[in-house]
């Protein structure tokens, strides 16, 4: 195994600059942070909760939520853990902080204070600083994770981990390609190496922090092989920096067989690739994201989409489900709507808890297909790097289009692949771009799409892609002509 850990000198040089980048960075004291983390009860440690649930075969529930002001945010999280029955809590970060625009975040806090309610779309943790963020983690009884969408999350990680958050989401690929337009991929990967090395330093000090790359990517008809390839590369990058607790994710596509197969194949592939790279002692868990695309405006129909996601996540054996609310089509949900989504998911998960995972010949066929596709992409990426370096593989693979995320805004992404659904709602590949998939696999995808076209009496075309993007919001899975 090649040691690619960031050197102490490089880390400390960066750290000096990172902590100087906004005044609240001066309050970060690593030794005090370690002492604080060590004093946190095990039941409030995210990694411990995920490990325990995975060992017991349980599926935990977690919402997304975050508002501008500390006291309001605390009330929100308390409501979600009591009225919403959440197992795990989030702190979703605001859009200004995600882009390191702390001056504008500060103005948002001032305006929110004047209005008496949140005027930001999340929690500006960097501006609030260590002491105020610590109030959040100490006010609740469940583990809390930082969720965001930040290409450069170094200061955010320093402040929130020092404040007692025990999990940190994101990665150098998944929080760049789907979220930013002009950030160089090599730069974001380097920023996230810092985050993972920071988590590795906590690990070396006896504190286990959970890391979770963002699985859904653009959340729009992303073929499992594409998101799996990114997840495994980001997992390897994290493990190389000393991370131990790792949660890999996947965003619901909608076909039950494919969604179950995706989680199963993700576990299988990750274990294999991590073991081959020399990482035998990973606490590997999975997260299933309920539908990330357009939702119906009708709340009753939205509950149907939430319930279907809960069924898929539970039958797939995911360790955790990220839960949506019935207000997804309308913007930021109220705390009441968020709690409703959680309770709906709780009912479904509880009803399925004694039924085991869904396993059938159809599932196993799809598992085999996804694994073959993902391996082709990953091996194509590694062939471009020396020593199977995941950073070099990722950068060169995106340059060559070997990894290509549909509908991503980044100029680091070729954007040449187009997915669409087949006649049974599986997400297949219409245009493969430069994905290095075997010809017989591409032929299979085409045959399935032609079957749908024949059933609908039209040609396979771009129109099917746009129809599929809006289908669930209009009450269907497959975007068939009316």
Short mmCIF file of C-alpha atoms in Angstrom, two decimals:
data_model
loop_
_atom_site.label_atom_id
_atom_site.label_comp_id
_atom_site.label_asym_id
_atom_site.label_seq_id
_atom_site.Cartn_x
_atom_site.Cartn_y
_atom_site.Cartn_z
CA UNK A 1 0.00 0.00 0.00
CA UNK A 2 1.41 3.38 -1.03
CA UNK A 3 1.37 5.97 1.77
CA UNK A 4 -0.30 9.09 0.33
CA UNK A 5 -1.10 10.83 3.60
CA UNK A 6 -0.69 14.58 3.51
CA UNK A 7 2.57 15.46 5.25
CA UNK A 8 2.44 17.15 8.64
CA UNK A 9 4.32 20.13 7.22
CA UNK A 10 1.92 20.57 4.32
CA UNK A 11 -1.12 20.22 6.58
CA UNK A 12 0.13 22.71 9.16
CA UNK A 13 1.12 25.23 6.51
CA UNK A 14 -2.37 25.05 5.04
CA UNK A 15 -3.96 25.12 8.46
CA UNK A 16 -2.35 28.41 9.33
CA UNK A 17 -3.83 30.00 6.23
CA UNK A 18 -7.21 28.28 6.58
CA UNK A 19 -7.77 29.43 10.16
CA UNK A 20 -6.80 32.98 9.19
CA UNK A 21 -9.32 33.11 6.36
CA UNK A 22 -12.16 34.27 8.66
CA UNK A 23 -11.98 35.63 12.24
CA UNK A 24 -13.81 32.68 13.84
CA UNK A 25 -10.95 30.40 12.76
CA UNK A 26 -8.89 31.86 15.60
CA UNK A 27 -11.09 30.04 18.11
CA UNK A 28 -10.14 26.58 16.84
CA UNK A 29 -7.93 24.72 19.32
CA UNK A 30 -7.27 21.14 18.24
CA UNK A 31 -6.34 19.82 21.70
CA UNK A 32 -9.46 21.36 23.21
CA UNK A 33 -11.50 19.97 20.34
CA UNK A 34 -10.17 16.45 20.95
CA UNK A 35 -11.00 16.76 24.65
CA UNK A 36 -14.53 17.90 23.78
CA UNK A 37 -15.04 15.06 21.29
CA UNK A 38 -13.77 12.46 23.76
CA UNK A 39 -16.31 13.66 26.32
CA UNK A 40 -19.26 13.19 23.94
CA UNK A 41 -21.37 10.15 24.99
CA UNK A 42 -21.20 7.20 22.59
CA UNK A 43 -24.90 7.51 21.78
CA UNK A 44 -24.20 10.96 20.31
CA UNK A 45 -21.30 9.79 18.14
CA UNK A 46 -22.36 9.42 14.50
CA UNK A 47 -19.82 6.73 13.63
CA UNK A 48 -20.85 4.62 16.62
CA UNK A 49 -24.54 4.94 15.72
CA UNK A 50 -23.92 3.90 12.13
CA UNK A 51 -21.73 0.96 13.12
CA UNK A 52 -24.27 -0.29 15.65
CA UNK A 53 -27.20 0.02 13.24
CA UNK A 54 -25.28 -1.80 10.52
CA UNK A 55 -24.36 -4.65 12.85
CA UNK A 56 -27.99 -4.99 13.94
CA UNK A 57 -29.42 -4.72 10.43
CA UNK A 58 -31.38 -1.57 11.24
CA UNK A 59 -32.01 1.40 8.96
CA UNK A 60 -31.67 4.84 10.51
CA UNK A 61 -33.51 7.97 9.36
CA UNK A 62 -32.05 11.44 8.87
CA UNK A 63 -33.60 14.62 7.41
CA UNK A 64 -31.98 17.68 5.87
CA UNK A 65 -32.47 20.92 7.78
CA UNK A 66 -30.79 24.19 8.62
CA UNK A 67 -31.69 27.82 9.37
CA UNK A 68 -29.73 31.02 9.93
CA UNK A 69 -29.97 31.70 13.66
CA UNK A 70 -28.58 29.48 16.41
CA UNK A 71 -31.58 29.41 18.73
CA UNK A 72 -33.97 28.82 15.82
CA UNK A 73 -31.73 26.05 14.50
CA UNK A 74 -31.67 24.38 17.91
CA UNK A 75 -35.47 24.50 18.09
CA UNK A 76 -35.64 22.98 14.62
CA UNK A 77 -33.32 20.08 15.46
CA UNK A 78 -35.07 19.41 18.75
CA UNK A 79 -38.40 19.27 16.95
CA UNK A 80 -37.02 16.81 14.41
CA UNK A 81 -35.61 14.48 17.06
CA UNK A 82 -38.82 14.51 19.13
CA UNK A 83 -41.78 15.11 16.81
CA UNK A 84 -39.98 13.74 13.76
CA UNK A 85 -38.44 10.74 15.56
CA UNK A 86 -35.17 11.25 13.65
CA UNK A 87 -32.34 8.86 14.53
CA UNK A 88 -29.67 11.21 13.23
CA UNK A 89 -29.70 14.99 12.88
CA UNK A 90 -28.35 17.29 10.16
CA UNK A 91 -27.03 20.77 10.04
CA UNK A 92 -27.46 21.89 6.46
CA UNK A 93 -25.16 24.79 5.61
CA UNK A 94 -26.31 27.93 3.76
CA UNK A 95 -25.42 28.70 0.14
CA UNK A 96 -23.08 31.61 0.94
CA UNK A 97 -20.95 29.52 3.28
CA UNK A 98 -20.80 26.74 0.67
CA UNK A 99 -19.04 29.21 -1.62
CA UNK A 100 -16.86 30.64 1.19
CA UNK A 101 -18.72 33.97 0.94
CA UNK A 102 -18.68 34.67 4.66
CA UNK A 103 -19.21 38.42 4.37
CA UNK A 104 -22.54 37.85 2.64
CA UNK A 105 -23.43 35.14 5.15
CA UNK A 106 -22.82 37.70 7.92
CA UNK A 107 -25.25 40.08 6.24
CA UNK A 108 -27.76 37.26 6.02
CA UNK A 109 -27.46 36.68 9.76
CA UNK A 110 -28.01 40.39 10.46
CA UNK A 111 -31.08 40.51 8.24
CA UNK A 112 -32.42 37.32 9.83
CA UNK A 113 -31.96 38.79 13.30
CA UNK A 114 -33.81 41.94 12.26
CA UNK A 115 -36.63 39.91 10.70
CA UNK A 116 -36.81 37.46 13.59
CA UNK A 117 -36.67 34.49 11.21
CA UNK A 118 -34.22 32.79 8.88
CA UNK A 119 -33.49 34.58 5.62
CA UNK A 120 -30.76 32.10 4.67
CA UNK A 121 -31.27 28.61 3.24
CA UNK A 122 -29.12 26.96 5.88
CA UNK A 123 -26.93 27.37 8.93
CA UNK A 124 -23.86 29.65 8.53
CA UNK A 125 -21.58 27.66 10.83
CA UNK A 126 -18.34 29.45 9.97
CA UNK A 127 -19.79 32.84 10.88
CA UNK A 128 -21.29 31.54 14.13
CA UNK A 129 -17.96 30.04 15.18
CA UNK A 130 -16.95 27.27 17.58
CA UNK A 131 -18.78 28.38 20.72
CA UNK A 132 -22.14 29.00 19.02
CA UNK A 133 -21.89 25.77 17.02
CA UNK A 134 -21.12 23.94 20.24
CA UNK A 135 -24.42 25.18 21.63
CA UNK A 136 -26.11 23.28 18.80
CA UNK A 137 -24.38 19.95 19.36
CA UNK A 138 -24.88 20.14 23.14
CA UNK A 139 -28.59 21.03 22.89
CA UNK A 140 -29.68 17.77 21.24
CA UNK A 141 -29.49 14.12 22.23
CA UNK A 142 -28.81 12.56 18.80
CA UNK A 143 -25.64 12.58 16.67
CA UNK A 144 -25.34 15.59 14.36
CA UNK A 145 -23.77 15.74 10.90
CA UNK A 146 -22.65 18.69 8.79
CA UNK A 147 -24.31 18.58 5.32
CA UNK A 148 -23.55 21.20 2.72
CA UNK A 149 -22.17 21.29 -0.86
CA UNK A 150 -18.81 23.03 -0.55
CA UNK A 151 -15.84 22.61 -2.91
CA UNK A 152 -13.51 24.06 -0.25
CA UNK A 153 -14.80 22.99 3.17
CA UNK A 154 -11.56 23.23 5.13
CA UNK A 155 -12.55 26.03 7.53
CA UNK A 156 -16.09 24.65 7.86
CA UNK A 157 -14.63 21.29 8.91
CA UNK A 158 -12.22 22.85 11.40
CA UNK A 159 -14.94 24.87 13.14
CA UNK A 160 -17.70 22.27 13.21
CA UNK A 161 -15.54 19.35 14.31
CA UNK A 162 -14.04 21.55 17.03
CA UNK A 163 -17.63 22.28 18.12
CA UNK A 164 -18.61 18.64 18.58
CA UNK A 165 -20.17 17.61 15.27
CA UNK A 166 -19.28 13.95 14.79
CA UNK A 167 -19.88 13.51 11.04
CA UNK A 168 -18.97 15.50 7.95
CA UNK A 169 -20.46 15.04 4.49
CA UNK A 170 -18.99 15.68 1.05
CA UNK A 171 -15.97 15.09 -1.14
CA UNK A 172 -13.65 16.69 -3.65
CA UNK A 173 -15.55 15.25 -6.62
CA UNK A 174 -19.14 15.06 -5.38
CA UNK A 175 -19.09 18.57 -3.92
CA UNK A 176 -17.52 20.06 -7.02
CA UNK A 177 -18.84 18.52 -10.24
CA UNK A 178 -22.57 18.76 -9.34
CA UNK A 179 -22.29 22.05 -7.43
CA UNK A 180 -19.74 24.36 -9.05
CA UNK A 181 -18.93 25.56 -12.54
CA UNK A 182 -15.36 26.80 -12.54
CA UNK A 183 -13.54 25.04 -9.67
CA UNK A 184 -10.61 22.90 -10.92
CA UNK A 185 -11.14 19.28 -9.90
CA UNK A 186 -7.56 18.88 -8.73
CA UNK A 187 -7.99 21.88 -6.43
CA UNK A 188 -11.19 20.60 -4.81
CA UNK A 189 -9.66 17.15 -4.32
CA UNK A 190 -6.70 18.78 -2.57
CA UNK A 191 -9.03 20.82 -0.34
CA UNK A 192 -10.87 17.67 0.63
CA UNK A 193 -7.63 15.81 1.30
CA UNK A 194 -7.13 18.41 4.00
CA UNK A 195 -10.59 17.67 5.43
CA UNK A 196 -9.93 13.94 5.41
CA UNK A 197 -6.49 14.40 6.95
CA UNK A 198 -8.10 16.48 9.70
CA UNK A 199 -10.51 13.60 10.34
CA UNK A 200 -7.50 11.27 10.29
CA UNK A 201 -5.78 13.38 12.96
CA UNK A 202 -8.88 13.13 15.15
CA UNK A 203 -8.81 9.36 14.59
CA UNK A 204 -5.17 9.22 15.68
CA UNK A 205 -6.16 11.16 18.81
CA UNK A 206 -8.82 8.57 19.66
CA UNK A 207 -11.85 10.34 18.17
CA UNK A 208 -13.85 8.66 15.41
CA UNK A 209 -15.53 10.99 12.93
CA UNK A 210 -17.85 9.65 10.24
CA UNK A 211 -17.21 10.73 6.65
CA UNK A 212 -19.83 10.54 3.93
CA UNK A 213 -19.16 11.39 0.27
CA UNK A 214 -22.26 12.74 -1.47
CA UNK A 215 -23.68 9.82 -3.46
CA UNK A 216 -26.54 11.26 -5.59
CA UNK A 217 -24.31 13.72 -7.52
CA UNK A 218 -26.77 15.71 -9.67
CA UNK A 219 -29.65 13.53 -8.43
CA UNK A 220 -31.15 13.35 -11.92
CA UNK A 221 -31.23 9.93 -13.61
CA UNK A 222 -27.62 9.21 -12.62
CA UNK A 223 -26.72 5.64 -13.68
CA UNK A 224 -25.54 3.64 -10.63
CA UNK A 225 -22.21 2.82 -12.27
CA UNK A 226 -21.34 6.51 -12.52
CA UNK A 227 -22.19 7.40 -8.93
CA UNK A 228 -20.53 4.19 -7.67
CA UNK A 229 -17.28 5.02 -9.46
CA UNK A 230 -17.20 8.47 -7.86
CA UNK A 231 -18.12 7.10 -4.42
CA UNK A 232 -15.34 4.51 -4.48
CA UNK A 233 -12.71 7.00 -5.63
CA UNK A 234 -13.75 9.45 -2.91
CA UNK A 235 -13.77 6.61 -0.40
CA UNK A 236 -10.19 5.68 -1.33
CA UNK A 237 -9.10 9.32 -1.07
CA UNK A 238 -10.60 9.52 2.43
CA UNK A 239 -9.11 6.24 3.61
CA UNK A 240 -5.66 7.28 2.41
CA UNK A 241 -5.80 10.24 4.81
CA UNK A 242 -6.71 8.14 7.85
CA UNK A 243 -10.51 8.03 7.79
CA UNK A 244 -11.97 4.81 9.29
CA UNK A 245 -15.76 5.37 9.48
CA UNK A 246 -17.00 5.74 5.92
CA UNK A 247 -20.56 5.92 4.58
CA UNK A 248 -21.04 5.59 0.83
CA UNK A 249 -24.26 6.78 -0.75
CA UNK A 250 -26.58 6.38 -3.69
CA UNK A 251 -29.53 8.45 -4.90
CA UNK A 252 -32.81 6.69 -5.63
CA UNK A 253 -33.50 6.14 -9.34
CA UNK A 254 -37.04 4.80 -8.89
CA UNK A 255 -37.05 1.21 -10.12
CA UNK A 256 -37.12 -0.98 -7.00
CA UNK A 257 -34.96 -3.78 -8.42
CA UNK A 258 -32.30 -1.35 -9.67
CA UNK A 259 -32.26 0.62 -6.42
CA UNK A 260 -31.85 -2.49 -4.27
CA UNK A 261 -29.17 -3.83 -6.61
CA UNK A 262 -27.36 -0.50 -6.48
CA UNK A 263 -26.89 -0.56 -2.70
CA UNK A 264 -25.85 -4.23 -2.74
CA UNK A 265 -23.35 -3.67 -5.55
CA UNK A 266 -21.98 -0.52 -3.90
CA UNK A 267 -21.12 -2.49 -0.76
CA UNK A 268 -19.61 -5.34 -2.77
CA UNK A 269 -17.48 -3.10 -4.95
CA UNK A 270 -16.32 -0.86 -2.11
CA UNK A 271 -15.22 -3.79 0.03
CA UNK A 272 -13.28 -5.25 -2.89
CA UNK A 273 -11.57 -2.04 -3.98
CA UNK A 274 -10.78 -0.97 -0.42
CA UNK A 275 -9.33 -4.38 0.40
CA UNK A 276 -7.25 -4.42 -2.79
CA UNK A 277 -5.86 -1.02 -1.80
CA UNK A 278 -4.85 -2.34 1.63
CA UNK A 279 -7.72 -0.95 3.71
CA UNK A 280 -9.04 -4.00 5.53
CA UNK A 281 -10.47 -2.39 8.66
CA UNK A 282 -12.97 0.11 7.28
CA UNK A 283 -16.25 0.70 9.10
CA UNK A 284 -18.22 0.69 5.85
CA UNK A 285 -21.90 1.68 5.88
CA UNK A 286 -24.36 2.89 3.25
CA UNK A 287 -26.85 5.72 2.83
CA UNK A 288 -29.84 5.73 0.50
CA UNK A 289 -31.11 9.14 -0.59
CA UNK A 290 -34.83 9.37 -1.29
CA UNK A 291 -35.71 10.79 -4.71
CA UNK A 292 -33.58 13.88 -5.44
CA UNK A 293 -35.41 15.03 -8.57
CA UNK A 294 -38.61 16.95 -9.05
CA UNK A 295 -41.47 16.22 -6.61
CA UNK A 296 -45.23 16.46 -7.11
CA UNK A 297 -46.72 19.68 -5.75
CA UNK A 298 -49.64 17.69 -4.32
CA UNK A 299 -48.61 16.73 -0.77
CA UNK A 300 -50.48 13.43 -0.87
CA UNK A 301 -48.57 12.43 -4.01
CA UNK A 302 -45.32 13.65 -2.45
CA UNK A 303 -45.91 11.29 0.49
CA UNK A 304 -46.18 8.50 -2.09
CA UNK A 305 -42.73 9.36 -3.44
CA UNK A 306 -41.31 9.50 0.12
CA UNK A 307 -42.86 6.15 0.97
CA UNK A 308 -41.47 4.52 -2.18
CA UNK A 309 -38.00 5.76 -1.26
CA UNK A 310 -38.38 4.32 2.21
CA UNK A 311 -39.39 0.94 0.78
CA UNK A 312 -36.38 0.88 -1.54
CA UNK A 313 -33.88 1.99 1.11
CA UNK A 314 -35.09 -0.53 3.66
CA UNK A 315 -35.34 -3.48 1.26
CA UNK A 316 -31.85 -2.65 0.00
CA UNK A 317 -30.48 -2.93 3.53
CA UNK A 318 -29.13 0.62 3.60
CA UNK A 319 -27.76 1.69 6.97
CA UNK A 320 -29.36 5.11 6.67
CA UNK A 321 -32.02 6.83 4.60
CA UNK A 322 -31.96 10.56 3.89
CA UNK A 323 -35.60 11.57 4.14
CA UNK A 324 -37.45 14.13 2.03
CA UNK A 325 -40.48 16.24 2.97
CA UNK A 326 -43.86 16.75 1.26
CA UNK A 327 -42.82 20.37 0.58
CA UNK A 328 -39.94 19.50 -1.80
CA UNK A 329 -41.71 21.06 -4.79
CA UNK A 330 -42.33 24.29 -2.88
CA UNK A 331 -38.89 25.15 -1.51
CA UNK A 332 -37.49 24.95 2.02
CA UNK A 333 -39.81 22.78 4.12
CA UNK A 334 -41.24 23.80 7.48
CA UNK A 335 -40.18 21.84 10.52
CA UNK A 336 -43.64 20.29 10.59
CA UNK A 337 -43.34 19.09 6.97
CA UNK A 338 -39.88 17.72 7.66
CA UNK A 339 -41.23 15.80 10.65
CA UNK A 340 -44.08 14.43 8.54
CA UNK A 341 -41.62 13.06 6.02
CA UNK A 342 -39.68 11.42 8.83
CA UNK A 343 -42.76 9.84 10.43
CA UNK A 344 -43.96 8.56 7.06
CA UNK A 345 -40.58 6.95 6.48
CA UNK A 346 -40.55 5.56 10.03
CA UNK A 347 -43.85 3.80 9.46
CA UNK A 348 -42.61 2.18 6.25
CA UNK A 349 -39.23 1.16 7.67
CA UNK A 350 -40.85 -0.31 10.78
CA UNK A 351 -43.33 -2.30 8.70
CA UNK A 352 -40.48 -3.74 6.63
CA UNK A 353 -38.05 -4.33 9.49
CA UNK A 354 -38.90 -8.02 9.83
CA UNK A 355 -39.03 -8.75 6.10
CA UNK A 356 -35.33 -8.76 5.31
CA UNK A 357 -33.65 -7.55 2.14
CA UNK A 358 -35.19 -7.98 -1.29
CA UNK A 359 -33.29 -10.72 -3.11
CA UNK A 360 -34.24 -12.35 -6.39
CA UNK A 361 -32.74 -13.44 -9.68
CA UNK A 362 -33.70 -10.04 -11.12
CA UNK A 363 -31.82 -8.26 -8.33
CA UNK A 364 -28.76 -10.46 -8.77
CA UNK A 365 -28.74 -9.89 -12.54
CA UNK A 366 -28.83 -6.15 -11.99
CA UNK A 367 -26.12 -6.37 -9.30
CA UNK A 368 -23.87 -8.21 -11.76
CA UNK A 369 -24.56 -5.62 -14.47
CA UNK A 370 -23.84 -2.64 -12.20
CA UNK A 371 -20.67 -4.23 -10.88
CA UNK A 372 -19.42 -4.95 -14.37
CA UNK A 373 -20.16 -1.39 -15.54
CA UNK A 374 -18.56 0.21 -12.48
CA UNK A 375 -15.44 -1.92 -12.78
CA UNK A 376 -15.07 -0.93 -16.42
CA UNK A 377 -15.21 2.76 -15.48
CA UNK A 378 -12.87 2.44 -12.50
CA UNK A 379 -10.33 0.31 -14.32
CA UNK A 380 -10.42 2.76 -17.22
CA UNK A 381 -9.74 5.56 -14.75
CA UNK A 382 -6.93 3.73 -12.94
CA UNK A 383 -5.29 2.90 -16.28
CA UNK A 384 -4.65 6.64 -16.66
CA UNK A 385 -2.78 6.89 -13.34
CA UNK A 386 0.45 5.49 -11.97
CA UNK A 387 0.21 3.24 -8.93
CA UNK A 388 -3.59 3.31 -9.02
CA UNK A 389 -3.60 6.79 -7.48
CA UNK A 390 -7.27 7.76 -6.95
CA UNK A 391 -6.57 11.49 -7.27
CA UNK A 392 -4.77 11.14 -10.58
CA UNK A 393 -7.32 8.60 -11.77
CA UNK A 394 -10.21 10.95 -10.98
CA UNK A 395 -8.69 14.04 -12.58
CA UNK A 396 -7.62 12.26 -15.76
CA UNK A 397 -10.84 10.26 -16.00
CA UNK A 398 -12.95 13.42 -15.98
CA UNK A 399 -10.64 15.03 -18.52
CA UNK A 400 -11.06 12.00 -20.80
CA UNK A 401 -14.79 11.59 -20.17
CA UNK A 402 -14.24 8.12 -18.71
CA UNK A 403 -16.23 9.44 -15.76
CA UNK A 404 -19.02 11.75 -16.86
CA UNK A 405 -21.89 12.97 -14.67
CA UNK A 406 -25.17 13.74 -16.44
CA UNK A 407 -26.56 17.28 -16.14
CA UNK A 408 -23.61 18.58 -14.06
CA UNK A 409 -22.71 22.30 -14.33
CA UNK A 410 -18.94 21.87 -13.93
CA UNK A 411 -16.63 22.73 -16.80
CA UNK A 412 -14.47 19.86 -15.53
CA UNK A 413 -17.18 17.46 -16.72
CA UNK A 414 -17.68 16.57 -20.39
CA UNK A 415 -21.45 16.21 -20.06
CA UNK A 416 -21.73 13.93 -23.08
CA UNK A 417 -23.68 11.06 -21.52
CA UNK A 418 -27.46 11.02 -21.53
CA UNK A 419 -29.51 8.61 -19.42
CA UNK A 420 -33.15 7.68 -19.83
CA UNK A 421 -35.54 5.05 -18.52
CA UNK A 422 -36.33 1.76 -20.19
CA UNK A 423 -39.82 0.30 -20.37
CA UNK A 424 -39.68 -0.88 -16.73
CA UNK A 425 -38.25 2.35 -15.32
CA UNK A 426 -34.63 1.24 -14.99
CA UNK A 427 -32.19 4.07 -15.70
CA UNK A 428 -30.24 3.08 -18.82
CA UNK A 429 -27.68 4.92 -20.94
CA UNK A 430 -28.91 6.52 -24.19
CA UNK A 431 -25.65 8.27 -25.12
CA UNK A 432 -22.50 6.88 -23.48
CA UNK A 433 -20.02 9.60 -24.44
CA UNK A 434 -16.59 8.22 -23.58
CA UNK A 435 -17.66 5.86 -20.80
CA UNK A 436 -15.52 2.71 -21.32
CA UNK A 437 -18.40 0.25 -21.15
CA UNK A 438 -18.16 -3.09 -23.00
CA UNK A 439 -19.98 -3.18 -26.32
CA UNK A 440 -22.37 -5.92 -25.23
CA UNK A 441 -23.38 -3.79 -22.23
CA UNK A 442 -24.04 -0.80 -24.49
CA UNK A 443 -26.03 -3.07 -26.81
CA UNK A 444 -28.11 -4.26 -23.84
CA UNK A 445 -28.91 -0.68 -22.84
CA UNK A 446 -29.92 0.15 -26.40
CA UNK A 447 -32.13 -2.93 -26.70
CA UNK A 448 -33.97 -2.02 -23.50
CA UNK A 449 -34.54 1.52 -24.74
CA UNK A 450 -35.77 0.26 -28.10
CA UNK A 451 -38.26 -1.98 -26.26
CA UNK A 452 -39.67 1.09 -24.55
CA UNK A 453 -39.78 3.07 -27.78
CA UNK A 454 -41.71 0.26 -29.47
CA UNK A 455 -44.18 0.08 -26.57
CA UNK A 456 -44.76 3.85 -26.79
CA UNK A 457 -44.90 4.02 -30.56
CA UNK A 458 -42.08 6.51 -30.97
CA UNK A 459 -38.34 6.60 -31.67
CA UNK A 460 -35.65 6.60 -29.00
CA UNK A 461 -34.85 10.30 -28.77
CA UNK A 462 -33.84 13.21 -26.56
CA UNK A 463 -37.52 13.86 -25.91
CA UNK A 464 -37.62 10.71 -23.77
CA UNK A 465 -34.86 12.14 -21.56
CA UNK A 466 -36.77 15.34 -20.86
CA UNK A 467 -39.99 13.41 -20.35
CA UNK A 468 -38.26 11.21 -17.76
CA UNK A 469 -36.79 14.17 -15.87
CA UNK A 470 -40.29 15.55 -15.17
CA UNK A 471 -42.17 12.25 -14.89
CA UNK A 472 -42.22 11.76 -11.11
CA UNK A 473 -43.29 15.35 -10.54
CA UNK A 474 -46.20 14.61 -12.87
CA UNK A 475 -47.21 11.40 -11.12
CA UNK A 476 -45.37 8.72 -13.13
CA UNK A 477 -42.00 6.98 -13.16
CA UNK A 478 -41.48 6.58 -16.90
CA UNK A 479 -42.06 9.72 -18.98
CA UNK A 480 -44.56 8.24 -21.38
CA UNK A 481 -46.52 10.38 -23.84
CA UNK A 482 -50.08 10.99 -22.64
#
